[in-house]
């Protein structure tokens, strides 16, 4: 399906279907029946849409430059705010071009650590901490992960009915939570409770492929409330909506709409677990800094030189070594192995 060129503000779509010649010897499909969508539904960009093949070269080069910002394992989902002056936005990438979809042939498969039934776990490309940042806490890998649903959908809630325990949405949410809790437990145990974890997600209806980022962080700064404070201060500086301390269940998300969430977790080894969830409601049309989580945590951890993930990309060999080291550490907690 292609986005066709048009001069109005509203995107229009053309569906191209290749058919064989009528009466061909191979008996390939030569007839196709379809119903036309209504005007209203045509305004939403349908899934699987590709750019117009008739767009100018100038536009395609701009598109390539734009695509460069949407990279695997980082929250660089493209901003789909409607543009002014009648210019068209490109459609979001489909699964073949999505850097979180396992079906993408260009996927960095060597960064996948564990694949479950509904989601998978990967190490972050250009991780915020280096492989030795948490060496004295017992980590020989960066401790920055992405938990990714297998379904290509902008939010978990868009995957199905949150009240149906068998729906893809519920099953995906449960398994992503299981990955998060397994990672938290591994980090605490391995570091002798010196490390906790901070997980964040941007959930927006116009996103591309939902995912959570999980980062190891010193347990003492979590226990002292410094992580929550840092997120709140940054939100205030940027005049973002205020954070709410709430446990946003999947069912509640239906009414909540778009949001940015941070889970802060630390265990002191004495069964005193600190677990907080901060949620910032987001207006669907507002701008939001997709690197907020990384920036707040980078400043807090004194990793200012590593705020831009593109500057931290490792050689493939190093990425493989980190995955190997992590897999060994995670073996005991990896529920997909049993
Ligand atoms: Zn995808």
CSV table of C-alpha atoms and ligand atoms in Angstrom, one decimal:
chain,number,residue,atom,x,y,z
A,1,UNK,CA,0.0,0.0,0.0
A,2,UNK,CA,1.4,3.4,-0.9
A,3,UNK,CA,0.9,6.9,0.3
A,4,UNK,CA,-0.1,8.8,-2.8
A,5,UNK,CA,1.0,12.3,-3.6
A,6,UNK,CA,-1.5,14.9,-2.8
A,7,UNK,CA,-1.6,18.6,-2.2
A,8,UNK,CA,-4.2,18.7,0.7
A,9,UNK,CA,-3.3,18.4,4.4
A,10,UNK,CA,-4.9,14.9,4.7
A,11,UNK,CA,-2.9,11.9,3.7
A,12,UNK,CA,-4.5,9.8,1.0
A,13,UNK,CA,-3.7,6.2,0.2
A,14,UNK,CA,-3.6,4.1,-2.9
A,15,UNK,CA,-3.6,0.4,-2.8
A,16,UNK,CA,-1.5,-1.3,-5.5
A,17,UNK,CA,-2.1,-5.0,-6.1
A,18,UNK,CA,-0.1,-6.9,-8.7
A,19,UNK,CA,-2.2,-9.4,-10.6
A,20,UNK,CA,-1.3,-11.9,-13.2
A,21,UNK,CA,-2.7,-11.7,-16.7
A,22,UNK,CA,-6.2,-13.1,-17.1
A,23,UNK,CA,-6.1,-16.8,-18.3
A,24,UNK,CA,-2.4,-17.2,-17.5
A,25,UNK,CA,-0.9,-20.7,-17.8
A,26,UNK,CA,0.3,-20.8,-14.2
A,27,UNK,CA,-3.3,-20.2,-13.0
A,28,UNK,CA,-2.0,-17.3,-10.9
A,29,UNK,CA,-4.6,-15.1,-9.3
A,30,UNK,CA,-6.0,-12.7,-11.9
A,31,UNK,CA,-9.1,-11.4,-10.2
A,32,UNK,CA,-9.4,-9.7,-6.8
A,33,UNK,CA,-12.4,-8.3,-5.0
A,34,UNK,CA,-12.1,-5.7,-2.3
A,35,UNK,CA,-14.2,-3.1,-0.6
A,36,UNK,CA,-13.1,0.5,-0.5
A,37,UNK,CA,-12.5,2.1,2.9
A,38,UNK,CA,-14.6,5.1,3.9
A,39,UNK,CA,-13.1,8.6,3.7
A,40,UNK,CA,-12.7,8.8,7.4
A,41,UNK,CA,-10.7,5.6,7.9
A,42,UNK,CA,-8.5,6.5,5.0
A,43,UNK,CA,-7.1,9.5,7.0
A,44,UNK,CA,-5.4,7.1,9.5
A,45,UNK,CA,-2.2,5.7,8.0
A,46,UNK,CA,-3.0,2.0,7.6
A,47,UNK,CA,-0.4,-0.6,8.9
A,48,UNK,CA,2.0,-1.8,6.2
A,49,UNK,CA,1.9,1.5,4.3
A,50,UNK,CA,5.0,2.3,2.2
A,51,UNK,CA,6.0,5.7,0.8
A,52,UNK,CA,4.7,6.7,-2.5
A,53,UNK,CA,6.7,5.2,-5.4
A,54,UNK,CA,6.1,8.5,-7.3
A,55,UNK,CA,7.7,10.7,-4.7
A,56,UNK,CA,10.6,12.9,-6.0
A,57,UNK,CA,14.2,12.0,-5.4
A,58,UNK,CA,14.5,14.9,-3.1
A,59,UNK,CA,11.8,13.6,-0.9
A,60,UNK,CA,13.4,10.1,-0.8
A,61,UNK,CA,16.7,11.5,0.3
A,62,UNK,CA,15.0,13.4,3.1
A,63,UNK,CA,13.2,10.2,4.1
A,64,UNK,CA,16.5,8.3,4.3
A,65,UNK,CA,18.0,11.0,6.5
A,66,UNK,CA,14.9,10.8,8.7
A,67,UNK,CA,15.0,7.0,8.9
A,68,UNK,CA,18.5,7.2,10.3
A,69,UNK,CA,17.1,8.5,13.5
A,70,UNK,CA,14.9,5.4,13.9
A,71,UNK,CA,17.3,2.9,15.0
A,72,UNK,CA,17.3,-0.4,16.7
A,73,UNK,CA,17.1,-0.6,20.5
A,74,UNK,CA,16.7,3.0,21.1
A,75,UNK,CA,13.6,5.1,21.5
A,76,UNK,CA,13.9,7.1,18.4
A,77,UNK,CA,10.5,6.5,17.1
A,78,UNK,CA,9.6,9.1,14.6
A,79,UNK,CA,7.6,12.0,15.7
A,80,UNK,CA,4.2,11.7,13.9
A,81,UNK,CA,2.9,15.1,14.7
A,82,UNK,CA,0.9,16.4,11.8
A,83,UNK,CA,3.0,18.8,9.8
A,84,UNK,CA,1.8,22.2,8.6
A,85,UNK,CA,1.9,23.7,5.1
A,86,UNK,CA,0.4,20.6,3.5
A,87,UNK,CA,3.6,18.6,3.7
A,88,UNK,CA,3.2,14.9,4.0
A,89,UNK,CA,4.6,12.8,6.8
A,90,UNK,CA,6.1,9.5,5.7
A,91,UNK,CA,4.1,6.5,6.9
A,92,UNK,CA,5.6,4.6,9.9
A,93,UNK,CA,7.9,1.6,9.0
A,94,UNK,CA,6.2,-1.7,8.6
A,95,UNK,CA,7.6,-4.9,10.2
A,96,UNK,CA,10.1,-5.5,7.4
A,97,UNK,CA,11.8,-2.1,8.2
A,98,UNK,CA,11.0,-2.0,11.9
A,99,UNK,CA,14.2,-2.4,14.0
A,100,UNK,CA,12.3,-4.1,16.8
A,101,UNK,CA,10.6,-6.7,14.6
A,102,UNK,CA,12.3,-10.1,14.5
A,103,UNK,CA,11.0,-10.4,10.9
A,104,UNK,CA,13.2,-7.5,9.8
A,105,UNK,CA,16.1,-9.1,7.7
A,106,UNK,CA,18.4,-6.3,8.9
A,107,UNK,CA,17.9,-7.0,12.6
A,108,UNK,CA,21.0,-7.2,14.8
A,109,UNK,CA,20.1,-10.7,15.7
A,110,UNK,CA,23.3,-11.2,17.8
A,111,UNK,CA,21.9,-8.7,20.4
A,112,UNK,CA,18.9,-10.9,21.1
A,113,UNK,CA,19.5,-12.5,24.5
A,114,UNK,CA,16.3,-14.4,25.2
A,115,UNK,CA,13.1,-15.0,23.2
A,116,UNK,CA,9.9,-15.8,25.0
A,117,UNK,CA,6.4,-16.6,23.6
A,118,UNK,CA,5.2,-13.0,23.3
A,119,UNK,CA,8.3,-10.9,23.8
A,120,UNK,CA,12.1,-10.9,23.7
A,121,UNK,CA,15.0,-9.5,25.5
A,122,UNK,CA,17.9,-7.7,23.8
A,123,UNK,CA,20.9,-5.7,24.9
A,124,UNK,CA,20.8,-2.0,24.0
A,125,UNK,CA,22.8,-0.7,21.0
A,126,UNK,CA,25.1,2.1,22.2
A,127,UNK,CA,24.4,1.3,25.8
A,128,UNK,CA,24.5,4.1,28.4
A,129,UNK,CA,26.9,2.4,30.8
A,130,UNK,CA,30.1,0.9,29.3
A,131,UNK,CA,30.9,-2.8,29.8
A,132,UNK,CA,33.0,-1.9,32.9
A,133,UNK,CA,30.8,0.8,34.4
A,134,UNK,CA,29.4,-1.5,37.0
A,135,UNK,CA,32.5,-3.7,37.3
A,136,UNK,CA,32.9,-3.1,41.0
A,137,UNK,CA,29.2,-4.1,41.5
A,138,UNK,CA,30.0,-7.4,39.8
A,139,UNK,CA,28.8,-6.8,36.2
A,140,UNK,CA,31.0,-7.6,33.2
A,141,UNK,CA,28.4,-6.3,30.8
A,142,UNK,CA,26.8,-2.8,30.5
A,143,UNK,CA,23.4,-3.6,32.1
A,144,UNK,CA,21.2,-1.8,29.6
A,145,UNK,CA,18.4,-3.9,28.0
A,146,UNK,CA,15.4,-3.6,25.8
A,147,UNK,CA,12.3,-5.7,26.5
A,148,UNK,CA,10.3,-5.9,23.2
A,149,UNK,CA,7.0,-7.4,22.3
A,150,UNK,CA,7.0,-9.8,19.3
A,151,UNK,CA,3.9,-8.1,17.9
A,152,UNK,CA,4.5,-5.0,15.8
A,153,UNK,CA,2.2,-2.6,17.6
A,154,UNK,CA,2.6,0.9,19.0
A,155,UNK,CA,1.4,0.0,22.5
A,156,UNK,CA,0.7,-3.2,24.4
A,157,UNK,CA,-2.9,-2.1,25.0
A,158,UNK,CA,-3.5,-2.0,21.2
A,159,UNK,CA,-2.7,-5.7,21.0
A,160,UNK,CA,-6.0,-6.9,22.4
A,161,UNK,CA,-8.6,-6.9,25.2
A,162,UNK,CA,-7.0,-6.1,28.6
A,163,UNK,CA,-9.8,-7.9,30.4
A,164,UNK,CA,-9.3,-11.2,28.5
A,165,UNK,CA,-6.5,-13.2,30.2
A,166,UNK,CA,-5.8,-15.0,26.9
A,167,UNK,CA,-5.5,-11.9,24.7
A,168,UNK,CA,-2.1,-11.1,23.2
A,169,UNK,CA,-2.1,-7.8,25.1
A,170,UNK,CA,-2.4,-9.5,28.5
A,171,UNK,CA,0.0,-12.3,27.6
A,172,UNK,CA,2.6,-9.8,26.3
A,173,UNK,CA,2.3,-7.5,29.3
A,174,UNK,CA,2.7,-10.4,31.7
A,175,UNK,CA,5.8,-11.8,29.9
A,176,UNK,CA,7.4,-8.4,29.6
A,177,UNK,CA,6.9,-7.9,33.3
A,178,UNK,CA,8.4,-11.3,33.9
A,179,UNK,CA,11.5,-10.3,31.9
A,180,UNK,CA,11.7,-7.1,33.9
A,181,UNK,CA,11.4,-8.9,37.2
A,182,UNK,CA,13.9,-11.5,36.3
A,183,UNK,CA,16.4,-8.9,35.3
A,184,UNK,CA,15.8,-7.0,38.5
A,185,UNK,CA,16.4,-10.1,40.5
A,186,UNK,CA,19.5,-11.1,38.6
A,187,UNK,CA,21.0,-7.6,39.0
A,188,UNK,CA,20.3,-7.5,42.8
A,189,UNK,CA,21.7,-10.9,43.5
A,190,UNK,CA,24.7,-10.6,41.3
A,191,UNK,CA,25.7,-7.3,42.8
A,192,UNK,CA,25.0,-8.4,46.3
A,193,UNK,CA,22.2,-5.9,46.4
A,194,UNK,CA,24.3,-3.0,45.3
A,195,UNK,CA,22.3,-2.6,42.1
A,196,UNK,CA,18.7,-2.0,41.4
A,197,UNK,CA,17.0,-1.2,38.1
A,198,UNK,CA,15.2,1.6,36.4
A,199,UNK,CA,12.9,0.8,33.6
A,200,UNK,CA,11.1,3.3,31.3
A,201,UNK,CA,8.7,3.2,28.5
A,202,UNK,CA,7.0,5.7,26.2
A,203,UNK,CA,3.5,4.5,25.3
A,204,UNK,CA,1.9,6.5,22.5
A,205,UNK,CA,-0.8,5.5,20.1
A,206,UNK,CA,1.2,6.9,17.2
A,207,UNK,CA,4.4,5.1,18.2
A,208,UNK,CA,5.8,2.3,16.1
A,209,UNK,CA,6.8,-0.7,18.1
A,210,UNK,CA,6.3,-0.8,21.9
A,211,UNK,CA,9.3,-1.5,24.1
A,212,UNK,CA,10.7,-1.0,27.6
A,213,UNK,CA,14.3,0.0,28.4
A,214,UNK,CA,15.8,-1.4,31.6
A,215,UNK,CA,19.0,0.0,33.1
A,216,UNK,CA,21.0,-1.2,36.1
A,217,UNK,CA,21.5,1.6,38.6
A,218,UNK,CA,23.2,1.8,42.1
A,219,UNK,CA,20.6,0.7,44.7
A,220,UNK,CA,21.6,3.4,47.2
A,221,UNK,CA,20.5,6.3,44.8
A,222,UNK,CA,17.2,4.4,44.2
A,223,UNK,CA,16.6,3.9,48.0
A,224,UNK,CA,17.4,7.6,48.6
A,225,UNK,CA,14.7,8.6,46.1
A,226,UNK,CA,17.3,10.3,43.9
A,227,UNK,CA,16.0,8.7,40.7
A,228,UNK,CA,12.4,9.8,41.2
A,229,UNK,CA,13.6,13.3,42.1
A,230,UNK,CA,15.8,13.5,39.0
A,231,UNK,CA,12.9,12.5,36.7
A,232,UNK,CA,10.6,15.0,38.4
A,233,UNK,CA,13.0,17.9,38.2
A,234,UNK,CA,13.7,17.2,34.5
A,235,UNK,CA,10.0,17.0,33.8
A,236,UNK,CA,9.5,20.4,35.5
A,237,UNK,CA,12.4,22.0,33.7
A,238,UNK,CA,10.9,20.9,30.4
A,239,UNK,CA,7.4,22.0,31.5
A,240,UNK,CA,6.1,18.5,31.0
A,241,UNK,CA,3.0,17.3,32.8
A,242,UNK,CA,3.6,16.2,36.4
A,243,UNK,CA,4.4,12.7,37.3
A,244,UNK,CA,1.8,10.7,39.2
A,245,UNK,CA,2.9,7.8,41.5
A,246,UNK,CA,0.6,5.1,40.4
A,247,UNK,CA,0.5,1.5,39.5
A,248,UNK,CA,-0.8,1.7,36.0
A,249,UNK,CA,-2.3,-1.7,35.3
A,250,UNK,CA,-3.0,-2.8,31.7
A,251,UNK,CA,-6.8,-2.2,32.3
A,252,UNK,CA,-6.2,1.3,33.6
A,253,UNK,CA,-4.1,2.1,30.5
A,254,UNK,CA,-7.2,2.0,28.3
A,255,UNK,CA,-8.6,5.1,29.9
A,256,UNK,CA,-5.1,6.7,30.6
A,257,UNK,CA,-4.1,7.1,26.9
A,258,UNK,CA,-0.5,8.1,26.1
A,259,UNK,CA,2.0,8.2,28.9
A,260,UNK,CA,5.7,8.0,29.9
A,261,UNK,CA,6.3,5.6,32.7
A,262,UNK,CA,9.3,4.9,35.0
A,263,UNK,CA,9.7,1.9,37.3
A,264,UNK,CA,12.3,2.3,40.0
A,265,UNK,CA,13.2,-0.9,41.9
A,266,UNK,CA,15.8,-1.9,44.5
A,267,UNK,CA,16.0,-4.8,46.9
A,268,UNK,CA,18.2,-4.4,50.1
A,269,UNK,CA,18.6,-8.2,50.4
A,270,UNK,CA,16.6,-8.1,53.6
A,271,UNK,CA,13.3,-8.4,51.8
A,272,UNK,CA,12.8,-4.7,52.0
A,273,UNK,CA,12.0,-4.0,48.4
A,274,UNK,CA,11.6,-0.5,47.1
A,275,UNK,CA,9.4,-0.5,44.0
A,276,UNK,CA,7.8,2.7,42.7
A,277,UNK,CA,6.1,3.5,39.4
A,278,UNK,CA,5.9,7.1,38.1
A,279,UNK,CA,3.6,7.9,35.3
A,280,UNK,CA,3.4,11.1,33.3
A,281,UNK,CA,0.2,11.5,31.2
A,282,UNK,CA,1.0,12.7,27.7
A,283,UNK,CA,-1.2,14.7,25.4
A,284,UNK,CA,-1.3,12.8,22.1
A,285,UNK,CA,-0.3,15.9,20.1
A,286,UNK,CA,2.4,17.1,22.4
A,287,UNK,CA,6.1,16.9,21.8
A,288,UNK,CA,8.1,14.5,24.0
A,289,UNK,CA,11.8,14.0,24.2
A,290,UNK,CA,12.3,10.4,23.2
A,291,UNK,CA,15.7,10.3,25.0
A,292,UNK,CA,14.4,11.6,28.3
A,293,UNK,CA,15.0,8.4,30.2
A,294,UNK,CA,18.6,8.0,29.0
A,295,UNK,CA,19.4,11.7,29.6
A,296,UNK,CA,18.1,11.7,33.2
A,297,UNK,CA,19.9,8.5,34.1
A,298,UNK,CA,23.1,9.5,32.2
A,299,UNK,CA,23.3,12.8,34.2
A,300,UNK,CA,22.5,11.0,37.5
A,301,UNK,CA,25.1,8.3,36.9
A,302,UNK,CA,27.8,10.8,35.8
A,303,UNK,CA,27.8,9.4,32.3
A,304,UNK,CA,27.3,12.7,30.5
A,305,UNK,CA,29.8,11.8,27.8
A,306,UNK,CA,27.5,8.8,26.9
A,307,UNK,CA,24.2,10.6,26.6
A,308,UNK,CA,24.0,10.3,22.8
A,309,UNK,CA,23.7,6.6,22.1
A,310,UNK,CA,25.1,6.9,18.5
A,311,UNK,CA,28.4,7.9,20.1
A,312,UNK,CA,28.5,4.7,22.2
A,313,UNK,CA,27.9,2.1,19.5
A,314,UNK,CA,30.3,-0.8,20.0
A,315,UNK,CA,32.1,-3.0,17.5
A,316,UNK,CA,30.0,-6.1,16.7
A,317,UNK,CA,32.6,-8.3,18.5
A,318,UNK,CA,32.2,-6.3,21.7
A,319,UNK,CA,28.4,-6.5,21.4
A,320,UNK,CA,28.7,-10.3,21.1
A,321,UNK,CA,31.0,-10.5,24.1
A,322,UNK,CA,28.5,-8.5,26.2
A,323,UNK,CA,25.6,-10.7,25.2
A,324,UNK,CA,27.7,-13.8,26.0
A,325,UNK,CA,28.6,-12.4,29.5
A,326,UNK,CA,25.0,-11.4,30.2
A,327,UNK,CA,23.6,-14.8,29.1
A,328,UNK,CA,25.8,-16.6,31.5
A,329,UNK,CA,24.8,-14.2,34.4
A,330,UNK,CA,21.1,-14.5,33.4
A,331,UNK,CA,21.0,-18.3,32.9
A,332,UNK,CA,19.5,-19.0,36.4
A,333,UNK,CA,16.7,-16.4,35.9
A,334,UNK,CA,15.9,-17.0,32.2
A,335,UNK,CA,12.5,-18.5,32.3
A,336,UNK,CA,12.5,-19.1,28.5
A,337,UNK,CA,15.2,-21.9,29.0
A,338,UNK,CA,12.9,-24.1,31.1
B,1,LIG,ZN1,8.0,-3.8,14.7
